[in-house]
Amino acid sequence: TIRGSAGGTVIDGGSTNGGYGVVLNGVTGVELRDLTITNAYEGVEIKGDFYTGSSRNNSLSNLTIRSVRGSGVRIENSSNTRMDFLDLSGGSTGIRIYHSTGNRVANSAIRHHGGDGIYAEYFSLDNSVMNCTIAFNGGKQVAMKDCQSLISVSNSILVASGPWSASSSPPRPRP
């Protein structure tokens, strides 16, 4: 467990062109909580091996991540990451899920990113979002590309700043 003091521990990457806030590479059962991460290329990166998905059962709780160049949270080749009470703003993407399964985002605010709020791609499946506010992102609020299943979104508020909020294509006109 990596735990900061509530509201008082700041990880400053020094520059959005350089380092990462926190990198968890090939780990299981790690918990990050009560941290603020700012001025990094990526806020938190959780990465496993492409073939074995060796990063699993990790959790992020009560994190504030802002002013990053890439993603606030990037999950790659990982499974069952639990993200609760995140406050993400000011990056290119709030949460990017790549080739990962069974991840859950709950009770979080994901807003004011240049691109998508949550973006899942390449064989990601069984990911869910509940009780979140995803708003005012420059792209889609929730987007998917080449996923095996949809992202389940429940009890959440989506406020679009673009023409569509939770779709990968424009809605069809009614006949």
PDB file of N, CA, C and O in Angstrom, residues 103-173:
ATOM      1  N   ASN A 103     -12.075  -4.168 -15.113  1.00  0.00           N
ATOM      2  CA  ASN A 103     -11.713  -2.980 -14.329  1.00  0.00           C
ATOM      3  C   ASN A 103     -12.970  -2.186 -13.998  1.00  0.00           C
ATOM      4  O   ASN A 103     -13.922  -2.170 -14.765  1.00  0.00           O
ATOM      5  N   ARG A 104     -12.964  -1.519 -12.837  1.00  0.00           N
ATOM      6  CA  ARG A 104     -14.148  -0.780 -12.391  1.00  0.00           C
ATOM      7  C   ARG A 104     -13.758   0.625 -11.937  1.00  0.00           C
ATOM      8  O   ARG A 104     -12.809   0.802 -11.170  1.00  0.00           O
ATOM      9  N   VAL A 105     -14.535   1.617 -12.409  1.00  0.00           N
ATOM     10  CA  VAL A 105     -14.392   3.003 -11.973  1.00  0.00           C
ATOM     11  C   VAL A 105     -15.680   3.365 -11.244  1.00  0.00           C
ATOM     12  O   VAL A 105     -16.765   3.177 -11.784  1.00  0.00           O
ATOM     13  N   ALA A 106     -15.570   3.869 -10.017  1.00  0.00           N
ATOM     14  CA  ALA A 106     -16.773   4.219  -9.256  1.00  0.00           C
ATOM     15  C   ALA A 106     -16.554   5.506  -8.474  1.00  0.00           C
ATOM     16  O   ALA A 106     -15.427   5.843  -8.095  1.00  0.00           O
ATOM     17  N   ASN A 107     -17.652   6.230  -8.276  1.00  0.00           N
ATOM     18  CA  ASN A 107     -17.664   7.405  -7.390  1.00  0.00           C
ATOM     19  C   ASN A 107     -16.587   8.421  -7.752  1.00  0.00           C
ATOM     20  O   ASN A 107     -15.902   8.943  -6.880  1.00  0.00           O
ATOM     21  N   SER A 108     -16.424   8.685  -9.043  1.00  0.00           N
ATOM     22  CA  SER A 108     -15.320   9.524  -9.492  1.00  0.00           C
ATOM     23  C   SER A 108     -15.798  10.662 -10.388  1.00  0.00           C
ATOM     24  O   SER A 108     -16.871  10.596 -10.976  1.00  0.00           O
ATOM     25  N   ALA A 109     -14.965  11.709 -10.481  1.00  0.00           N
ATOM     26  CA  ALA A 109     -15.211  12.845 -11.373  1.00  0.00           C
ATOM     27  C   ALA A 109     -14.098  12.869 -12.411  1.00  0.00           C
ATOM     28  O   ALA A 109     -12.911  12.914 -12.064  1.00  0.00           O
ATOM     29  N   ILE A 110     -14.488  12.824 -13.680  1.00  0.00           N
ATOM     30  CA  ILE A 110     -13.536  12.791 -14.794  1.00  0.00           C
ATOM     31  C   ILE A 110     -13.950  13.904 -15.741  1.00  0.00           C
ATOM     32  O   ILE A 110     -14.962  13.807 -16.431  1.00  0.00           O
ATOM     33  N   ARG A 111     -13.181  14.995 -15.762  1.00  0.00           N
ATOM     34  CA  ARG A 111     -13.653  16.165 -16.483  1.00  0.00           C
ATOM     35  C   ARG A 111     -12.510  17.031 -17.014  1.00  0.00           C
ATOM     36  O   ARG A 111     -11.397  16.963 -16.543  1.00  0.00           O
ATOM     37  N   HIS A 112     -12.870  17.811 -18.017  1.00  0.00           N
ATOM     38  CA  HIS A 112     -11.983  18.823 -18.607  1.00  0.00           C
ATOM     39  C   HIS A 112     -10.678  18.245 -19.160  1.00  0.00           C
ATOM     40  O   HIS A 112      -9.595  18.783 -18.913  1.00  0.00           O
ATOM     41  N   HIS A 113     -10.799  17.163 -19.923  1.00  0.00           N
ATOM     42  CA  HIS A 113      -9.649  16.620 -20.647  1.00  0.00           C
ATOM     43  C   HIS A 113      -9.756  17.045 -22.114  1.00  0.00           C
ATOM     44  O   HIS A 113     -10.856  17.255 -22.617  1.00  0.00           O
ATOM     45  N   GLY A 114      -8.635  17.130 -22.786  1.00  0.00           N
ATOM     46  CA  GLY A 114      -8.647  17.532 -24.189  1.00  0.00           C
ATOM     47  C   GLY A 114      -9.281  16.491 -25.100  1.00  0.00           C
ATOM     48  O   GLY A 114      -9.877  16.817 -26.114  1.00  0.00           O
ATOM     49  N   GLY A 115      -9.153  15.206 -24.730  1.00  0.00           N
ATOM     50  CA  GLY A 115      -9.739  14.117 -25.511  1.00  0.00           C
ATOM     51  C   GLY A 115     -10.906  13.496 -24.773  1.00  0.00           C
ATOM     52  O   GLY A 115     -11.752  14.193 -24.221  1.00  0.00           O
ATOM     53  N   ASP A 116     -10.924  12.164 -24.736  1.00  0.00           N
ATOM     54  CA  ASP A 116     -12.032  11.427 -24.133  1.00  0.00           C
ATOM     55  C   ASP A 116     -11.917  11.360 -22.615  1.00  0.00           C
ATOM     56  O   ASP A 116     -10.819  11.371 -22.057  1.00  0.00           O
ATOM     57  N   GLY A 117     -13.078  11.231 -21.968  1.00  0.00           N
ATOM     58  CA  GLY A 117     -13.092  11.037 -20.520  1.00  0.00           C
ATOM     59  C   GLY A 117     -12.563   9.650 -20.163  1.00  0.00           C
ATOM     60  O   GLY A 117     -11.611   9.500 -19.413  1.00  0.00           O
ATOM     61  N   ILE A 118     -13.196   8.608 -20.715  1.00  0.00           N
ATOM     62  CA  ILE A 118     -12.733   7.226 -20.564  1.00  0.00           C
ATOM     63  C   ILE A 118     -12.633   6.642 -21.962  1.00  0.00           C
ATOM     64  O   ILE A 118     -13.565   6.736 -22.762  1.00  0.00           O
ATOM     65  N   TYR A 119     -11.491   6.024 -22.267  1.00  0.00           N
ATOM     66  CA  TYR A 119     -11.256   5.446 -23.584  1.00  0.00           C
ATOM     67  C   TYR A 119     -10.758   4.024 -23.411  1.00  0.00           C
ATOM     68  O   TYR A 119      -9.728   3.799 -22.768  1.00  0.00           O
ATOM     69  N   ALA A 120     -11.503   3.063 -23.942  1.00  0.00           N
ATOM     70  CA  ALA A 120     -11.098   1.652 -23.876  1.00  0.00           C
ATOM     71  C   ALA A 120     -10.824   1.154 -25.284  1.00  0.00           C
ATOM     72  O   ALA A 120     -11.563   1.491 -26.220  1.00  0.00           O
ATOM     73  N   GLU A 121      -9.769   0.359 -25.440  1.00  0.00           N
ATOM     74  CA  GLU A 121      -9.422  -0.116 -26.773  1.00  0.00           C
ATOM     75  C   GLU A 121      -8.773  -1.493 -26.734  1.00  0.00           C
ATOM     76  O   GLU A 121      -8.343  -1.972 -25.687  1.00  0.00           O
ATOM     77  N   TYR A 122      -8.716  -2.118 -27.903  1.00  0.00           N
ATOM     78  CA  TYR A 122      -7.998  -3.356 -28.173  1.00  0.00           C
ATOM     79  C   TYR A 122      -8.282  -4.478 -27.178  1.00  0.00           C
ATOM     80  O   TYR A 122      -7.511  -4.724 -26.261  1.00  0.00           O
ATOM     81  N   PHE A 123      -9.391  -5.129 -27.410  1.00  0.00           N
ATOM     82  CA  PHE A 123      -9.770  -6.352 -26.709  1.00  0.00           C
ATOM     83  C   PHE A 123     -10.012  -6.159 -25.222  1.00  0.00           C
ATOM     84  O   PHE A 123      -9.898  -7.087 -24.441  1.00  0.00           O
ATOM     85  N   SER A 124     -10.323  -4.949 -24.821  1.00  0.00           N
ATOM     86  CA  SER A 124     -10.729  -4.717 -23.434  1.00  0.00           C
ATOM     87  C   SER A 124     -12.157  -5.224 -23.280  1.00  0.00           C
ATOM     88  O   SER A 124     -12.980  -5.049 -24.170  1.00  0.00           O
ATOM     89  N   LEU A 125     -12.451  -5.867 -22.147  1.00  0.00           N
ATOM     90  CA  LEU A 125     -13.802  -6.360 -21.951  1.00  0.00           C
ATOM     91  C   LEU A 125     -14.193  -6.354 -20.486  1.00  0.00           C
ATOM     92  O   LEU A 125     -13.345  -6.325 -19.602  1.00  0.00           O
ATOM     93  N   ASP A 126     -15.510  -6.337 -20.263  1.00  0.00           N
ATOM     94  CA  ASP A 126     -16.098  -6.392 -18.921  1.00  0.00           C
ATOM     95  C   ASP A 126     -15.601  -5.289 -17.995  1.00  0.00           C
ATOM     96  O   ASP A 126     -15.336  -5.512 -16.817  1.00  0.00           O
ATOM     97  N   ASN A 127     -15.469  -4.089 -18.529  1.00  0.00           N
ATOM     98  CA  ASN A 127     -15.102  -2.928 -17.719  1.00  0.00           C
ATOM     99  C   ASN A 127     -16.374  -2.167 -17.358  1.00  0.00           C
ATOM    100  O   ASN A 127     -17.340  -2.160 -18.118  1.00  0.00           O
ATOM    101  N   SER A 128     -16.396  -1.525 -16.191  1.00  0.00           N
ATOM    102  CA  SER A 128     -17.622  -0.858 -15.751  1.00  0.00           C
ATOM    103  C   SER A 128     -17.348   0.497 -15.115  1.00  0.00           C
ATOM    104  O   SER A 128     -16.278   0.741 -14.562  1.00  0.00           O
ATOM    105  N   VAL A 129     -18.365   1.356 -15.217  1.00  0.00           N
ATOM    106  CA  VAL A 129     -18.341   2.702 -14.650  1.00  0.00           C
ATOM    107  C   VAL A 129     -19.635   2.873 -13.881  1.00  0.00           C
ATOM    108  O   VAL A 129     -20.714   2.624 -14.426  1.00  0.00           O
ATOM    109  N   MET A 130     -19.548   3.271 -12.610  1.00  0.00           N
ATOM    110  CA  MET A 130     -20.774   3.494 -11.845  1.00  0.00           C
ATOM    111  C   MET A 130     -20.626   4.664 -10.893  1.00  0.00           C
ATOM    112  O   MET A 130     -19.554   4.926 -10.359  1.00  0.00           O
ATOM    113  N   ASN A 131     -21.708   5.405 -10.764  1.00  0.00           N
ATOM    114  CA  ASN A 131     -21.775   6.550  -9.855  1.00  0.00           C
ATOM    115  C   ASN A 131     -20.683   7.583 -10.138  1.00  0.00           C
ATOM    116  O   ASN A 131     -20.046   8.084  -9.216  1.00  0.00           O
ATOM    117  N   CYS A 132     -20.462   7.886 -11.403  1.00  0.00           N
ATOM    118  CA  CYS A 132     -19.424   8.846 -11.789  1.00  0.00           C
ATOM    119  C   CYS A 132     -20.036  10.055 -12.496  1.00  0.00           C
ATOM    120  O   CYS A 132     -21.122   9.970 -13.055  1.00  0.00           O
ATOM    121  N   THR A 133     -19.293  11.154 -12.469  1.00  0.00           N
ATOM    122  CA  THR A 133     -19.601  12.306 -13.299  1.00  0.00           C
ATOM    123  C   THR A 133     -18.480  12.422 -14.319  1.00  0.00           C
ATOM    124  O   THR A 133     -17.314  12.566 -13.953  1.00  0.00           O
ATOM    125  N   ILE A 134     -18.854  12.312 -15.589  1.00  0.00           N
ATOM    126  CA  ILE A 134     -17.887  12.392 -16.683  1.00  0.00           C
ATOM    127  C   ILE A 134     -18.365  13.539 -17.561  1.00  0.00           C
ATOM    128  O   ILE A 134     -19.425  13.438 -18.201  1.00  0.00           O
ATOM    129  N   ALA A 135     -17.624  14.645 -17.561  1.00  0.00           N
ATOM    130  CA  ALA A 135     -18.189  15.855 -18.153  1.00  0.00           C
ATOM    131  C   ALA A 135     -17.129  16.762 -18.769  1.00  0.00           C
ATOM    132  O   ALA A 135     -15.994  16.816 -18.316  1.00  0.00           O
ATOM    133  N   PHE A 136     -17.564  17.484 -19.798  1.00  0.00           N
ATOM    134  CA  PHE A 136     -16.801  18.571 -20.409  1.00  0.00           C
ATOM    135  C   PHE A 136     -15.438  18.136 -20.933  1.00  0.00           C
ATOM    136  O   PHE A 136     -14.475  18.893 -20.884  1.00  0.00           O
ATOM    137  N   ASN A 137     -15.361  16.919 -21.420  1.00  0.00           N
ATOM    138  CA  ASN A 137     -14.146  16.447 -22.077  1.00  0.00           C
ATOM    139  C   ASN A 137     -14.237  16.790 -23.551  1.00  0.00           C
ATOM    140  O   ASN A 137     -15.322  16.839 -24.131  1.00  0.00           O
ATOM    141  N   GLY A 138     -13.097  17.054 -24.184  1.00  0.00           N
ATOM    142  CA  GLY A 138     -13.083  17.522 -25.563  1.00  0.00           C
ATOM    143  C   GLY A 138     -13.529  16.494 -26.584  1.00  0.00           C
ATOM    144  O   GLY A 138     -14.016  16.842 -27.651  1.00  0.00           O
ATOM    145  N   GLY A 139     -13.371  15.205 -26.282  1.00  0.00           N
ATOM    146  CA  GLY A 139     -13.835  14.144 -27.176  1.00  0.00           C
ATOM    147  C   GLY A 139     -15.127  13.562 -26.633  1.00  0.00           C
ATOM    148  O   GLY A 139     -15.980  14.265 -26.108  1.00  0.00           O
ATOM    149  N   LYS A 140     -15.244  12.261 -26.710  1.00  0.00           N
ATOM    150  CA  LYS A 140     -16.414  11.581 -26.149  1.00  0.00           C
ATOM    151  C   LYS A 140     -16.229  11.425 -24.647  1.00  0.00           C
ATOM    152  O   LYS A 140     -15.111  11.387 -24.143  1.00  0.00           O
ATOM    153  N   GLN A 141     -17.320  11.313 -23.949  1.00  0.00           N
ATOM    154  CA  GLN A 141     -17.219  11.123 -22.499  1.00  0.00           C
ATOM    155  C   GLN A 141     -16.789   9.682 -22.196  1.00  0.00           C
ATOM    156  O   GLN A 141     -15.954   9.446 -21.342  1.00  0.00           O
ATOM    157  N   VAL A 142     -17.332   8.716 -22.936  1.00  0.00           N
ATOM    158  CA  VAL A 142     -16.932   7.308 -22.849  1.00  0.00           C
ATOM    159  C   VAL A 142     -16.803   6.802 -24.279  1.00  0.00           C
ATOM    160  O   VAL A 142     -17.758   6.893 -25.056  1.00  0.00           O
ATOM    161  N   ALA A 143     -15.633   6.278 -24.642  1.00  0.00           N
ATOM    162  CA  ALA A 143     -15.402   5.837 -26.018  1.00  0.00           C
ATOM    163  C   ALA A 143     -14.738   4.464 -26.033  1.00  0.00           C
ATOM    164  O   ALA A 143     -14.023   4.103 -25.092  1.00  0.00           O
ATOM    165  N   MET A 144     -14.983   3.719 -27.117  1.00  0.00           N
ATOM    166  CA  MET A 144     -14.406   2.387 -27.261  1.00  0.00           C
ATOM    167  C   MET A 144     -13.932   2.184 -28.695  1.00  0.00           C
ATOM    168  O   MET A 144     -14.535   2.693 -29.635  1.00  0.00           O
ATOM    169  N   LYS A 145     -12.868   1.385 -28.829  1.00  0.00           N
ATOM    170  CA  LYS A 145     -12.364   1.011 -30.145  1.00  0.00           C
ATOM    171  C   LYS A 145     -11.879  -0.429 -30.080  1.00  0.00           C
ATOM    172  O   LYS A 145     -11.062  -0.772 -29.216  1.00  0.00           O
ATOM    173  N   ASP A 146     -12.393  -1.273 -30.953  1.00  0.00           N
ATOM    174  CA  ASP A 146     -11.972  -2.676 -31.052  1.00  0.00           C
ATOM    175  C   ASP A 146     -12.054  -3.417 -29.724  1.00  0.00           C
ATOM    176  O   ASP A 146     -11.158  -4.181 -29.364  1.00  0.00           O
ATOM    177  N   CYS A 147     -13.118  -3.178 -28.975  1.00  0.00           N
ATOM    178  CA  CYS A 147     -13.316  -3.862 -27.692  1.00  0.00           C
ATOM    179  C   CYS A 147     -14.139  -5.125 -27.904  1.00  0.00           C
ATOM    180  O   CYS A 147     -14.918  -5.222 -28.840  1.00  0.00           O
ATOM    181  N   GLN A 148     -13.976  -6.081 -27.014  1.00  0.00           N
ATOM    182  CA  GLN A 148     -14.726  -7.322 -27.079  1.00  0.00           C
ATOM    183  C   GLN A 148     -16.128  -7.170 -26.494  1.00  0.00           C
ATOM    184  O   GLN A 148     -17.004  -7.956 -26.794  1.00  0.00           O
ATOM    185  N   SER A 149     -16.315  -6.220 -25.595  1.00  0.00           N
ATOM    186  CA  SER A 149     -17.639  -5.978 -25.032  1.00  0.00           C
ATOM    187  C   SER A 149     -17.766  -4.504 -24.673  1.00  0.00           C
ATOM    188  O   SER A 149     -16.773  -3.781 -24.597  1.00  0.00           O
ATOM    189  N   LEU A 150     -18.987  -4.069 -24.454  1.00  0.00           N
ATOM    190  CA  LEU A 150     -19.239  -2.681 -24.104  1.00  0.00           C
ATOM    191  C   LEU A 150     -18.763  -2.369 -22.693  1.00  0.00           C
ATOM    192  O   LEU A 150     -18.616  -3.257 -21.862  1.00  0.00           O
ATOM    193  N   ILE A 151     -18.542  -1.100 -22.436  1.00  0.00           N
ATOM    194  CA  ILE A 151     -18.305  -0.647 -21.078  1.00  0.00           C
ATOM    195  C   ILE A 151     -19.672  -0.448 -20.442  1.00  0.00           C
ATOM    196  O   ILE A 151     -20.518   0.260 -20.985  1.00  0.00           O
ATOM    197  N   SER A 152     -19.896  -1.062 -19.321  1.00  0.00           N
ATOM    198  CA  SER A 152     -21.155  -0.895 -18.609  1.00  0.00           C
ATOM    199  C   SER A 152     -21.109   0.418 -17.842  1.00  0.00           C
ATOM    200  O   SER A 152     -20.214   0.636 -17.026  1.00  0.00           O
ATOM    201  N   VAL A 153     -22.062   1.316 -18.110  1.00  0.00           N
ATOM    202  CA  VAL A 153     -22.139   2.601 -17.414  1.00  0.00           C
ATOM    203  C   VAL A 153     -23.480   2.651 -16.687  1.00  0.00           C
ATOM    204  O   VAL A 153     -24.533   2.508 -17.296  1.00  0.00           O
ATOM    205  N   SER A 154     -23.447   2.834 -15.358  1.00  0.00           N
ATOM    206  CA  SER A 154     -24.694   2.884 -14.587  1.00  0.00           C
ATOM    207  C   SER A 154     -24.638   4.000 -13.547  1.00  0.00           C
ATOM    208  O   SER A 154     -23.577   4.330 -13.027  1.00  0.00           O
ATOM    209  N   ASN A 155     -25.790   4.574 -13.264  1.00  0.00           N
ATOM    210  CA  ASN A 155     -25.950   5.616 -12.248  1.00  0.00           C
ATOM    211  C   ASN A 155     -24.900   6.717 -12.364  1.00  0.00           C
ATOM    212  O   ASN A 155     -24.354   7.176 -11.367  1.00  0.00           O
ATOM    213  N   SER A 156     -24.607   7.122 -13.583  1.00  0.00           N
ATOM    214  CA  SER A 156     -23.577   8.127 -13.818  1.00  0.00           C
ATOM    215  C   SER A 156     -24.150   9.304 -14.588  1.00  0.00           C
ATOM    216  O   SER A 156     -25.158   9.180 -15.282  1.00  0.00           O
ATOM    217  N   ILE A 157     -23.487  10.446 -14.465  1.00  0.00           N
ATOM    218  CA  ILE A 157     -23.867  11.649 -15.194  1.00  0.00           C
ATOM    219  C   ILE A 157     -22.835  11.877 -16.286  1.00  0.00           C
ATOM    220  O   ILE A 157     -21.637  11.975 -15.998  1.00  0.00           O
ATOM    221  N   LEU A 158     -23.302  11.946 -17.538  1.00  0.00           N
ATOM    222  CA  LEU A 158     -22.429  12.248 -18.665  1.00  0.00           C
ATOM    223  C   LEU A 158     -22.881  13.577 -19.254  1.00  0.00           C
ATOM    224  O   LEU A 158     -24.048  13.727 -19.616  1.00  0.00           O
ATOM    225  N   VAL A 159     -21.972  14.536 -19.318  1.00  0.00           N
ATOM    226  CA  VAL A 159     -22.287  15.830 -19.908  1.00  0.00           C
ATOM    227  C   VAL A 159     -21.333  16.034 -21.071  1.00  0.00           C
ATOM    228  O   VAL A 159     -20.122  16.139 -20.879  1.00  0.00           O
ATOM    229  N   ALA A 160     -21.888  16.056 -22.261  1.00  0.00           N
ATOM    230  CA  ALA A 160     -21.060  16.135 -23.463  1.00  0.00           C
ATOM    231  C   ALA A 160     -20.669  17.563 -23.775  1.00  0.00           C
ATOM    232  O   ALA A 160     -21.471  18.477 -23.657  1.00  0.00           O
ATOM    233  N   SER A 161     -19.432  17.738 -24.189  1.00  0.00           N
ATOM    234  CA  SER A 161     -19.024  19.022 -24.739  1.00  0.00           C
ATOM    235  C   SER A 161     -18.911  18.904 -26.246  1.00  0.00           C
ATOM    236  O   SER A 161     -18.836  19.889 -26.938  1.00  0.00           O
ATOM    237  N   GLY A 162     -18.878  17.646 -26.744  1.00  0.00           N
ATOM    238  CA  GLY A 162     -18.896  17.395 -28.174  1.00  0.00           C
ATOM    239  C   GLY A 162     -20.305  16.980 -28.568  1.00  0.00           C
ATOM    240  O   GLY A 162     -21.233  17.045 -27.769  1.00  0.00           O
ATOM    241  N   PRO A 163     -20.499  16.501 -29.805  1.00  0.00           N
ATOM    242  CA  PRO A 163     -21.849  16.196 -30.267  1.00  0.00           C
ATOM    243  C   PRO A 163     -22.458  14.925 -29.681  1.00  0.00           C
ATOM    244  O   PRO A 163     -23.657  14.769 -29.703  1.00  0.00           O
ATOM    245  N   TRP A 164     -21.660  13.983 -29.148  1.00  0.00           N
ATOM    246  CA  TRP A 164     -22.207  12.747 -28.583  1.00  0.00           C
ATOM    247  C   TRP A 164     -21.519  12.458 -27.273  1.00  0.00           C
ATOM    248  O   TRP A 164     -20.377  12.818 -27.051  1.00  0.00           O
ATOM    249  N   SER A 165     -22.201  11.761 -26.390  1.00  0.00           N
ATOM    250  CA  SER A 165     -21.601  11.510 -25.085  1.00  0.00           C
ATOM    251  C   SER A 165     -21.081  10.098 -24.922  1.00  0.00           C
ATOM    252  O   SER A 165     -19.915   9.898 -24.691  1.00  0.00           O
ATOM    253  N   ALA A 166     -21.894   9.070 -25.032  1.00  0.00           N
ATOM    254  CA  ALA A 166     -21.439   7.712 -24.736  1.00  0.00           C
ATOM    255  C   ALA A 166     -21.674   6.797 -25.923  1.00  0.00           C
ATOM    256  O   ALA A 166     -22.412   5.844 -25.867  1.00  0.00           O
ATOM    257  N   SER A 167     -21.043   7.096 -27.030  1.00  0.00           N
ATOM    258  CA  SER A 167     -21.176   6.228 -28.191  1.00  0.00           C
ATOM    259  C   SER A 167     -19.895   6.263 -28.994  1.00  0.00           C
ATOM    260  O   SER A 167     -19.073   7.145 -28.835  1.00  0.00           O
ATOM    261  N   SER A 168     -19.724   5.258 -29.821  1.00  0.00           N
ATOM    262  CA  SER A 168     -18.558   5.261 -30.686  1.00  0.00           C
ATOM    263  C   SER A 168     -18.913   5.749 -32.087  1.00  0.00           C
ATOM    264  O   SER A 168     -18.074   5.797 -32.950  1.00  0.00           O
ATOM    265  N   SER A 169     -20.164   6.077 -32.310  1.00  0.00           N
ATOM    266  CA  SER A 169     -20.600   6.643 -33.585  1.00  0.00           C
ATOM    267  C   SER A 169     -21.812   7.530 -33.333  1.00  0.00           C
ATOM    268  O   SER A 169     -22.456   7.409 -32.299  1.00  0.00           O
ATOM    269  N   PRO A 170     -22.132   8.402 -34.274  1.00  0.00           N
ATOM    270  CA  PRO A 170     -23.273   9.296 -34.059  1.00  0.00           C
ATOM    271  C   PRO A 170     -24.576   8.522 -33.986  1.00  0.00           C
ATOM    272  O   PRO A 170     -24.712   7.459 -34.586  1.00  0.00           O
ATOM    273  N   PRO A 171     -25.535   9.031 -33.245  1.00  0.00           N
ATOM    274  CA  PRO A 171     -26.842   8.355 -33.181  1.00  0.00           C
ATOM    275  C   PRO A 171     -27.536   8.403 -34.533  1.00  0.00           C
ATOM    276  O   PRO A 171     -27.347   9.333 -35.305  1.00  0.00           O
ATOM    277  N   ARG A 172     -28.331   7.380 -34.815  1.00  0.00           N
ATOM    278  CA  ARG A 172     -29.074   7.336 -36.074  1.00  0.00           C
ATOM    279  C   ARG A 172     -30.337   8.192 -35.948  1.00  0.00           C
ATOM    280  O   ARG A 172     -30.999   8.168 -34.927  1.00  0.00           O
ATOM    281  N   PRO A 173     -30.680   8.909 -37.016  1.00  0.00           N
ATOM    282  CA  PRO A 173     -31.914   9.685 -36.978  1.00  0.00           C
ATOM    283  C   PRO A 173     -33.127   8.748 -36.951  1.00  0.00           C
ATOM    284  O   PRO A 173     -33.085   7.657 -37.510  1.00  0.00           O
TER     285      PRO A 173
END
